[in-house]
Coordinates of C-alpha atoms and ligand atoms in Angstrom, one line a residue:
X1 CA 10.2 45.9 160.0
X2 CA 6.8 45.1 161.4
X3 CA 3.9 45.5 159.0
X4 CA 2.0 48.2 160.9
X5 CA 4.9 50.6 160.3
X6 CA 4.3 50.6 156.6
X7 CA 2.3 53.7 155.7
X8 CA -0.7 53.8 153.3
X9 CA 1.4 55.7 150.8
X10 CA 5.1 55.4 150.4
X11 CA 6.5 58.5 148.9
X12 CA 10.0 59.2 147.8
X13 CA 11.5 62.7 148.2
X14 CA 12.5 64.6 145.0
X15 CA 16.1 63.7 145.8
X16 CA 15.3 60.0 145.8
X17 CA 13.8 60.1 142.3
X18 CA 15.9 58.3 139.7
X19 CA 18.4 60.3 137.8
X20 CA 18.8 57.7 135.0
X21 CA 16.4 55.5 133.2
X22 CA 17.2 51.8 133.2
X23 CA 17.6 50.1 129.8
X24 CA 16.6 46.5 130.6
X25 CA 17.9 45.3 127.2
X26 CA 21.5 45.8 128.4
X27 CA 21.1 42.9 130.8
X28 CA 19.2 40.6 128.4
X29 CA 21.2 37.7 127.1
X30 CA 18.8 37.2 124.3
X31 CA 18.3 40.7 122.9
X32 CA 15.0 41.7 121.3
X33 CA 15.1 41.2 117.5
X34 CA 15.8 44.4 115.5
X35 CA 13.2 46.4 113.6
X36 CA 13.3 45.6 109.9
X37 CA 12.7 47.7 106.9
X38 CA 9.3 46.7 105.5
X39 CA 10.6 46.8 101.9
X40 CA 14.0 45.1 102.2
X41 CA 13.5 43.1 105.4
X42 CA 17.0 44.3 106.5
X43 CA 17.5 45.7 110.0
X44 CA 16.7 49.4 110.0
X45 CA 19.7 51.7 110.2
X46 CA 19.8 54.9 112.4
X47 CA 19.9 56.9 109.1
X48 CA 16.6 55.3 107.9
X49 CA 14.9 55.7 111.3
X50 CA 16.0 59.4 111.6
X51 CA 13.6 60.3 108.8
X52 CA 10.7 59.3 111.0
X53 CA 11.9 59.7 114.6
X54 CA 14.1 62.3 116.4
X55 CA 17.8 61.5 116.4
X56 CA 18.3 61.0 120.1
X57 CA 15.3 58.7 120.2
X58 CA 16.7 56.7 117.4
X59 CA 19.9 56.3 119.4
X60 CA 17.9 55.1 122.4
X61 CA 15.8 52.8 120.2
X62 CA 18.9 51.0 118.9
X63 CA 20.9 51.0 122.1
X64 CA 20.8 47.6 123.7
X65 CA 24.1 47.8 125.6
X66 CA 24.0 50.9 127.8
X67 CA 22.3 50.0 131.1
X68 CA 21.7 53.5 132.5
X69 CA 20.8 56.5 130.4
X70 CA 20.8 59.9 132.3
X71 CA 17.4 61.7 132.4
X72 CA 18.1 65.2 131.2
X73 CA 17.6 67.8 134.0
X74 CA 14.8 69.5 132.0
X75 CA 12.8 66.3 132.0
X76 CA 13.5 65.7 135.6
X77 CA 12.2 69.1 136.4
X78 CA 8.9 68.3 134.6
X79 CA 8.7 65.0 136.3
X80 CA 8.7 66.8 139.6
X81 CA 5.4 68.4 138.8
X82 CA 3.7 65.1 139.2
X83 CA 6.3 62.7 140.4
X84 CA 7.4 60.8 142.4
X85 CA 4.1 59.0 142.2
X86 CA 2.9 57.2 145.3
X87 CA 3.2 53.5 146.0
X88 CA 0.1 52.7 147.9
X89 CA -0.5 49.8 150.3
X90 CA -4.0 48.6 149.6
X91 CA -4.9 48.0 153.2
X92 CA -8.6 48.6 152.5
X93 CA -8.7 46.1 149.6
X94 CA -6.8 43.5 151.7
X95 CA -9.4 44.0 154.5
X96 CA -12.3 43.7 152.0
X97 CA -10.9 40.5 150.5
X98 CA -9.9 39.1 153.9
X99 CA -6.6 38.0 152.4
X100 CA -3.3 37.5 154.2
X101 CA -1.6 38.8 151.0
X102 CA 0.0 42.3 151.1
X103 CA -1.0 44.3 148.1
X104 CA 0.7 47.4 146.8
X105 CA -0.1 49.5 143.7
X106 CA 2.0 52.2 141.9
X107 CA -0.5 54.9 141.0
X108 CA 0.3 56.7 137.7
X109 CA -3.0 58.6 137.3
X110 CA -2.1 61.7 139.2
X111 CA -1.7 64.0 136.3
X112 CA -4.1 65.7 133.9
X113 CA -3.5 63.1 131.1
X114 CA -4.7 60.6 133.7
X115 CA -2.1 57.9 132.8
X116 CA 1.6 56.9 132.8
X117 CA 1.9 58.0 129.2
X118 CA 3.2 61.5 130.2
X119 CA 6.5 59.9 131.4
X120 CA 7.4 59.2 127.8
X121 CA 5.6 62.1 126.1
X122 CA 7.7 64.6 127.9
X123 CA 10.9 62.8 127.0
X124 CA 9.9 62.6 123.3
X125 CA 8.9 66.2 123.2
X126 CA 12.1 67.3 124.9
X127 CA 14.3 65.5 122.3
X128 CA 12.2 67.0 119.5
X129 CA 12.7 70.5 120.9
X130 CA 16.4 69.9 121.4
X131 CA 16.8 68.9 117.8
X132 CA 15.2 72.2 116.8
X133 CA 12.1 70.7 115.3
X134 CA 8.9 72.7 114.8
X135 CA 6.6 69.9 116.0
X136 CA 5.5 66.3 116.2
X137 CA 2.7 64.2 114.8
X138 CA 1.0 61.2 116.3
X139 CA -2.1 59.1 116.4
X140 CA -4.4 58.5 119.3
X141 CA -7.2 55.9 119.8
X142 CA -8.7 56.2 123.2
X143 CA -7.0 59.6 123.7
X144 CA -4.7 59.1 126.6
X145 CA -1.5 59.3 124.5
X146 CA -2.7 62.3 122.5
X147 CA -3.6 64.1 125.8
X148 CA -0.2 63.4 127.3
X149 CA 1.7 64.5 124.2
X150 CA -0.3 67.7 124.0
X151 CA 0.7 68.6 127.5
X152 CA 4.3 67.8 126.8
X153 CA 4.4 69.8 123.6
X154 CA 2.8 72.9 125.2
X155 CA 5.4 72.8 127.9
X156 CA 8.2 73.0 125.3
X157 CA 6.4 75.2 122.8
X158 CA 6.2 72.5 120.1
X159 CA 3.4 72.2 117.6
X160 CA 1.4 68.9 118.1
X161 CA -0.8 67.3 115.4
X162 CA -2.9 64.4 116.6
X163 CA -4.7 62.1 114.3
X164 CA -7.6 60.8 116.4
X165 CA -9.5 57.7 115.2
X166 CA -12.8 59.2 114.0
X167 CA -15.1 57.1 116.2
X168 CA -13.2 58.2 119.3
X169 CA -13.1 61.8 118.1
X170 CA -16.9 61.8 118.0
X171 CA -17.5 59.6 121.1
X172 CA -14.8 61.2 123.4
X173 CA -15.3 64.9 122.8
X174 CA -14.0 65.7 126.3
X175 CA -10.5 64.2 125.6
X176 CA -10.4 66.1 122.4
X177 CA -11.1 69.3 124.2
X178 CA -8.4 68.7 126.7
X179 CA -5.9 68.3 123.8
X180 CA -7.1 71.4 122.2
X181 CA -6.8 73.3 125.5
X182 CA -3.2 72.4 125.5
X183 CA -2.9 73.7 122.0
X184 CA -2.8 70.5 119.9
X185 CA -4.6 70.4 116.6
X186 CA -6.8 67.3 116.6
X187 CA -7.9 65.8 113.2
X188 CA -10.4 63.0 112.9
X189 CA -8.9 60.2 111.0
X190 CA -9.2 59.3 108.1
X191 CA -9.0 62.9 106.9
X192 CA -8.6 64.7 103.6
X193 CA -5.3 66.3 104.9
X194 CA -3.2 63.3 103.8
X195 CA -2.9 61.2 100.6
X196 CA -3.5 58.0 102.6
X197 CA -6.5 59.5 104.3
X198 CA -8.0 60.6 101.0
X199 CA -7.4 57.2 99.5
X200 CA -9.1 55.4 102.4
X201 CA -12.1 57.9 102.4
X202 CA -12.5 57.3 98.6
X203 CA -12.5 53.5 99.1
X204 CA -14.5 53.4 102.4
X205 CA -16.7 56.5 102.6
X206 CA -18.3 56.8 106.0
X207 CA -15.6 54.7 107.7
X208 CA -15.1 55.0 111.5
X209 CA -11.4 55.0 111.1
X210 CA -8.8 52.8 112.9
X211 CA -5.6 53.1 114.8
X212 CA -3.6 51.7 111.8
X213 CA -5.1 54.3 109.5
X214 CA -4.4 57.1 112.0
X215 CA -0.7 56.0 112.3
X216 CA -0.4 56.0 108.5
X217 CA -1.7 59.6 108.3
X218 CA 0.6 60.8 111.2
X219 CA 3.7 59.1 109.6
X220 CA 2.9 60.6 106.2
X221 CA 2.6 64.2 107.6
X222 CA 5.9 63.8 109.6
X223 CA 7.8 62.3 106.7
X224 CA 6.8 65.1 104.2
X225 CA 7.7 68.0 106.5
X226 CA 11.4 68.2 107.6
X227 CA 10.4 70.3 110.6
X228 CA 8.3 67.4 112.0
X229 CA 8.9 63.9 113.3
X230 CA 6.5 61.1 114.3
X231 CA 6.2 59.9 117.9
X232 CA 4.6 56.8 119.4
X233 CA 3.3 56.2 122.9
X234 CA 4.0 52.5 123.4
X235 CA 5.5 49.3 121.9
X236 CA 9.0 50.8 121.1
X237 CA 12.1 50.2 123.1
X238 CA 12.6 53.9 123.8
X239 CA 9.1 54.1 125.4
X240 CA 9.9 51.2 127.7
X241 CA 13.1 53.0 128.6
X242 CA 11.3 56.2 129.6
X243 CA 8.7 54.2 131.5
X244 CA 11.4 52.5 133.6
X245 CA 11.0 55.5 135.9
X246 CA 7.9 53.7 137.2
X247 CA 9.8 50.6 138.2
X248 CA 12.8 52.4 139.6
X249 CA 10.6 54.5 141.9
X250 CA 8.6 51.4 142.9
X251 CA 11.8 49.5 143.8
X252 CA 13.3 52.5 145.7
X253 CA 10.0 52.8 147.7
X254 CA 9.9 49.1 148.5
X255 CA 13.6 49.1 149.4
X256 CA 13.0 51.9 151.9
X257 CA 11.0 49.5 154.0
X258 CA 12.8 46.3 153.1
X259 CA 9.9 44.9 151.2
X260 CA 10.5 42.2 148.6
X261 CA 7.6 41.5 146.2
X262 CA 6.7 38.0 145.3
X263 CA 4.4 38.8 142.4
X264 CA 4.5 41.8 140.0
X265 CA 1.5 42.4 137.8
X266 CA 0.7 44.9 135.0
X267 CA -1.8 45.3 132.2
X268 CA -0.3 44.9 128.7
X269 CA -1.4 46.8 125.6
X270 CA 1.8 47.6 123.7
X271 CA 3.8 46.8 126.9
X272 CA 5.1 50.1 128.0
X273 CA 3.8 50.4 131.5
X274 CA 4.5 46.8 132.3
X275 CA 8.0 47.0 130.7
X276 CA 8.7 50.1 132.8
X277 CA 7.3 48.7 136.0
X278 CA 9.2 45.4 135.9
X279 CA 12.5 46.7 134.5
X280 CA 14.6 46.8 137.6
X281 CA 13.0 43.6 139.0
X282 CA 13.5 41.7 135.7
X283 CA 17.1 43.1 135.7
X284 CA 17.7 41.4 139.0
X285 CA 16.1 38.2 137.8
X286 CA 18.2 38.2 134.6
X287 CA 21.4 38.7 136.7
X288 CA 20.3 35.9 139.1
X289 CA 20.1 38.3 142.0
X290 CA 16.5 37.8 142.9
X291 CA 13.4 36.0 141.6
X292 CA 9.9 37.3 141.0
X293 CA 6.8 36.1 139.4
X294 CA 5.8 38.6 136.7
X295 CA 2.4 38.5 135.1
X296 CA 1.1 40.4 132.1
X297 CA -2.6 40.8 131.9
X298 CA -4.4 41.3 128.6
X299 CA -8.0 41.5 127.4
X300 CA -9.6 38.2 126.2
X301 CA -10.7 40.2 123.1
X302 CA -7.1 41.0 122.1
X303 CA -4.9 38.3 123.5
X304 CA -1.5 38.9 121.8
X305 CA 0.6 37.1 124.4
X306 CA -1.7 34.2 125.3
X307 CA -3.0 33.3 121.8
X308 CA -0.7 35.2 119.4
X309 CA 2.4 34.0 117.4
X310 CA 6.0 35.1 118.0
X311 CA 6.9 36.4 114.6
X312 CA 7.9 39.5 112.6
X313 CA 4.8 41.6 111.8
X314 CA 3.8 45.1 110.9
X315 CA 3.1 47.5 113.7
X316 CA 0.2 49.2 111.8
X317 CA -2.7 48.0 109.8
X318 CA -1.5 50.2 106.9
X319 CA 1.7 48.1 106.7
X320 CA 4.0 51.0 106.2
X321 CA 5.7 50.9 109.6
X322 CA 8.8 48.9 110.4
X323 CA 8.5 45.2 111.1
X324 CA 8.9 44.1 114.7
X325 CA 9.4 40.6 116.0
X326 CA 6.7 40.2 118.7
X327 CA 3.8 38.2 119.9
X328 CA 1.1 39.2 117.4
X329 CA -2.4 38.4 116.4
X330 CA -1.5 39.7 112.9
X331 CA -1.7 43.3 111.8
X332 CA -5.0 42.6 110.0
X333 CA -6.6 41.4 113.2
X334 CA -9.5 43.6 114.2
X335 CA -10.2 43.3 117.9
X336 CA -13.9 43.6 118.7
X337 CA -14.8 46.9 120.3
X338 CA -13.6 46.8 123.9
X339 CA -13.7 49.6 126.5
X340 CA -10.0 49.3 127.3
X341 CA -9.0 51.1 124.2
X342 CA -5.4 51.3 125.3
X343 CA -5.1 47.5 125.2
X344 CA -6.5 47.0 121.7
X345 CA -3.2 46.5 119.9
X346 CA -2.5 43.4 117.8
X347 CA 1.1 43.2 118.8
X348 CA 3.4 43.6 121.8
X349 CA 6.7 45.2 122.7
X350 CA 9.5 43.1 121.2
X351 CA 11.5 43.4 124.5
X352 CA 8.6 41.9 126.5
X353 CA 7.9 39.4 123.7
X354 CA 11.5 38.1 124.0
X355 CA 11.3 37.8 127.8
X356 CA 8.0 36.0 127.6
X357 CA 9.4 33.7 124.9
X358 CA 12.3 32.9 127.2
X359 CA 9.9 31.9 130.0
X360 CA 10.9 34.9 132.2
X361 CA 7.3 36.1 132.6
X362 CA 3.8 34.8 132.5
X363 CA 0.7 36.1 130.8
X364 CA -3.0 35.7 131.2
X365 CA -6.1 37.1 129.6
X366 CA -9.3 38.2 131.4
X367 CA -12.8 39.0 130.1
X368 CA -14.3 42.4 130.2
X369 CA -17.1 41.9 132.7
X370 CA -14.7 40.4 135.3
X371 CA -12.4 43.4 134.7
X372 CA -15.2 45.8 135.6
X373 CA -16.2 43.8 138.6
X374 CA -12.6 44.2 139.9
X375 CA -12.7 47.9 139.0
X376 CA -15.9 48.4 141.0
X377 CA -14.6 46.5 144.0
X378 CA -11.4 48.5 143.9
X379 CA -13.1 51.9 143.5
X380 CA -15.4 51.2 146.4
X381 CA -12.7 50.5 148.9
X382 CA -9.6 52.3 147.6
X383 CA -11.3 55.5 146.5
X384 CA -9.7 55.7 143.0
X385 CA -11.9 55.3 139.9
X386 CA -9.5 53.1 137.8
X387 CA -9.1 53.2 134.1
X388 CA -10.5 50.1 132.3
X389 CA -6.9 49.2 131.1
X390 CA -5.5 49.4 134.7
X391 CA -8.4 47.3 135.9
X392 CA -7.0 44.3 134.1
X393 CA -4.1 44.4 136.5
X394 CA -6.5 44.9 139.5
X395 CA -8.4 41.7 138.3
X396 CA -5.2 39.6 138.4
X397 CA -4.0 41.1 141.7
X398 CA -7.4 40.3 143.3
X399 CA -7.3 36.8 141.9
X400 CA -3.8 36.2 143.3
X401 CA -4.8 37.6 146.7
X402 CA -7.8 35.3 146.8
X403 CA -5.5 32.4 146.1
X404 CA -3.4 33.4 149.1
X405 CA -6.6 33.4 151.1
X406 CA -7.0 29.7 150.2
X407 CA -3.5 28.7 150.9
X408 CA -2.9 31.0 153.8
X409 CA 0.3 32.4 152.2
X410 CA 1.1 36.1 152.9
X411 CA 2.5 36.9 149.5
X412 CA 3.5 40.4 148.6
X413 CA 1.8 41.6 145.4
X414 CA 2.7 44.7 143.5
X415 CA 0.6 45.9 140.6
X416 CA 0.6 49.0 138.3
X417 CA -2.4 51.2 138.5
X418 CA -1.7 53.0 135.2
X419 CA -4.5 55.6 135.3
X420 CA -7.9 56.9 136.1
X421 CA -11.3 56.2 134.4
X422 CA -13.0 59.6 134.4
X423 CA -13.2 59.6 130.6
X424 CA -14.4 56.1 130.5
X425 CA -17.8 56.6 132.1
X426 CA -19.7 55.4 129.1
X427 CA -18.0 52.0 129.8
X428 CA -18.9 52.2 133.5
X429 CA -22.5 53.0 132.4
X430 CA -22.7 49.9 130.3
X431 CA -21.4 47.8 133.2
X432 CA -23.7 49.4 135.7
X433 CA -26.7 48.8 133.4
X434 CA -25.7 45.2 133.1
X435 CA -25.2 45.6 129.3
X436 CA -21.5 44.8 129.1
X437 CA -20.4 41.8 127.2
X438 CA -17.2 40.6 125.6
X439 CA -16.4 39.2 122.2
X440 CA -13.6 36.7 122.3
X441 CA -12.1 35.9 118.9
X442 CA -12.4 32.3 117.6
X443 CA -9.3 30.2 116.8
X444 CA -10.3 30.6 113.1
X445 CA -10.3 34.4 113.3
X446 CA -6.8 34.4 114.8
X447 CA -5.5 31.8 112.4
X448 CA -6.9 33.8 109.4
X449 CA -5.0 37.0 110.4
X450 CA -1.8 35.1 111.4
X451 CA -1.8 33.4 108.0
X452 CA -1.3 36.9 106.5
X453 CA 1.9 37.5 108.5
X454 CA 4.7 38.7 106.2
X455 CA 7.2 35.9 105.3
X456 CA 10.6 36.8 106.6
Ligands
LIG501 C1 -2.3 53.3 127.1 C2 -2.6 52.8 128.4 C3 -2.3 51.4 128.8 C4 -1.7 50.4 127.9 O1 -0.5 50.8 127.3 P1 0.9 50.1 127.6 O2 1.8 50.6 126.6 O3 0.7 48.6 127.4 O4 1.3 50.4 128.9 C5 -2.6 51.0 130.1 N1 -3.3 51.9 130.9 C6 -3.6 53.1 130.6 C7 -4.3 54.0 131.6 C8 -3.3 53.6 129.3 O5 -3.6 54.9 129.0

């Protein structure tokens, strides 16, 4: 089909939305390594996991053989409020760059939470409700996950307790208010509502908090009250499964016009949006049906893939969560403050880690100033103010398009635009004032935290 027939936005109809999630693990020859009990170092059983997570989600977490898992109709109905999301042909960006490349982006920012995280939040809330639970607990750093979960819980009438890293609670009052509007209770962490919070407050009075500490508090509350379970917004296999809706829609939209991407790009924090976006494409690659270049983009200040070690590590700084085998900078690694809060995680999805280890995808890191330059360029021509996290993918997409300009190749590039940046204007202000910098860890810093990895 000739190029000028492809619209700016390729939408699917509601009937064309996927009715099942795709579980990429089913088609992996080398499966991701199992989660281990932090005490015994043995693979965690469904029974053990069910004390922390909802039963159906435990099943999904451990299932690496079922390729398609039906999306319950209640979740599909909710998805219809904001999905299918558009696949946009970035004609204006192509024009601006004067590149022969064809650029598409899948836009996930079209809901109040402003990111893709709602795709998994609604699934997790649904299974909690179905199990008859009273509510769920979670942590949030930058606030996108907490916001998405609050929306999902209010839809199903579940109680939602969010432990929000204290410094974000104070610096991002607007996100906090969105969560409260949806009925969540938002507690600055560390708090005096948990044993671990009280201990940390006693040892470090005046601390700003950390994601690891907020996780520990949320897990403690969930494990002490039988009516509650803990939920997590990234990293886990179940979250990648739910996010496969992004990739399935992208593939269906491309197939409608007979478009075959050459390069697929996504930002990588814990790996959920990237894992979801690439799922059906990677599936084809694993089965030898097609080939794609797949690129994960991470911040230079928190380079888990590009400078981390593939090993078992704790998912939290408090070292109470299960051990996952992943590319990690070490759970004691403290990334420098970075405006892409959603990418400041020391580890990475174990599914993506295995694929990267097996040479099936690439990774690169980019520095913060170049990320905001790409964000500005994109915003000015495409009209969307991108989230700092998403702008990592924009950076790589622009760089690949500029390479095409040099070689004259008309490659097709697809990237994930995971969200909007309306709550990140402090970061944009820093950039606009020329005050943005980046702190890249030294080899010594990474070696020191990697040296503390648990010995398995
Ligand atoms: C949380 C977040 C990310 C990173 O999380 P992943 O699990 O790696 O996808 C990226 N973009 C936005 C907008 C986010 O909110």
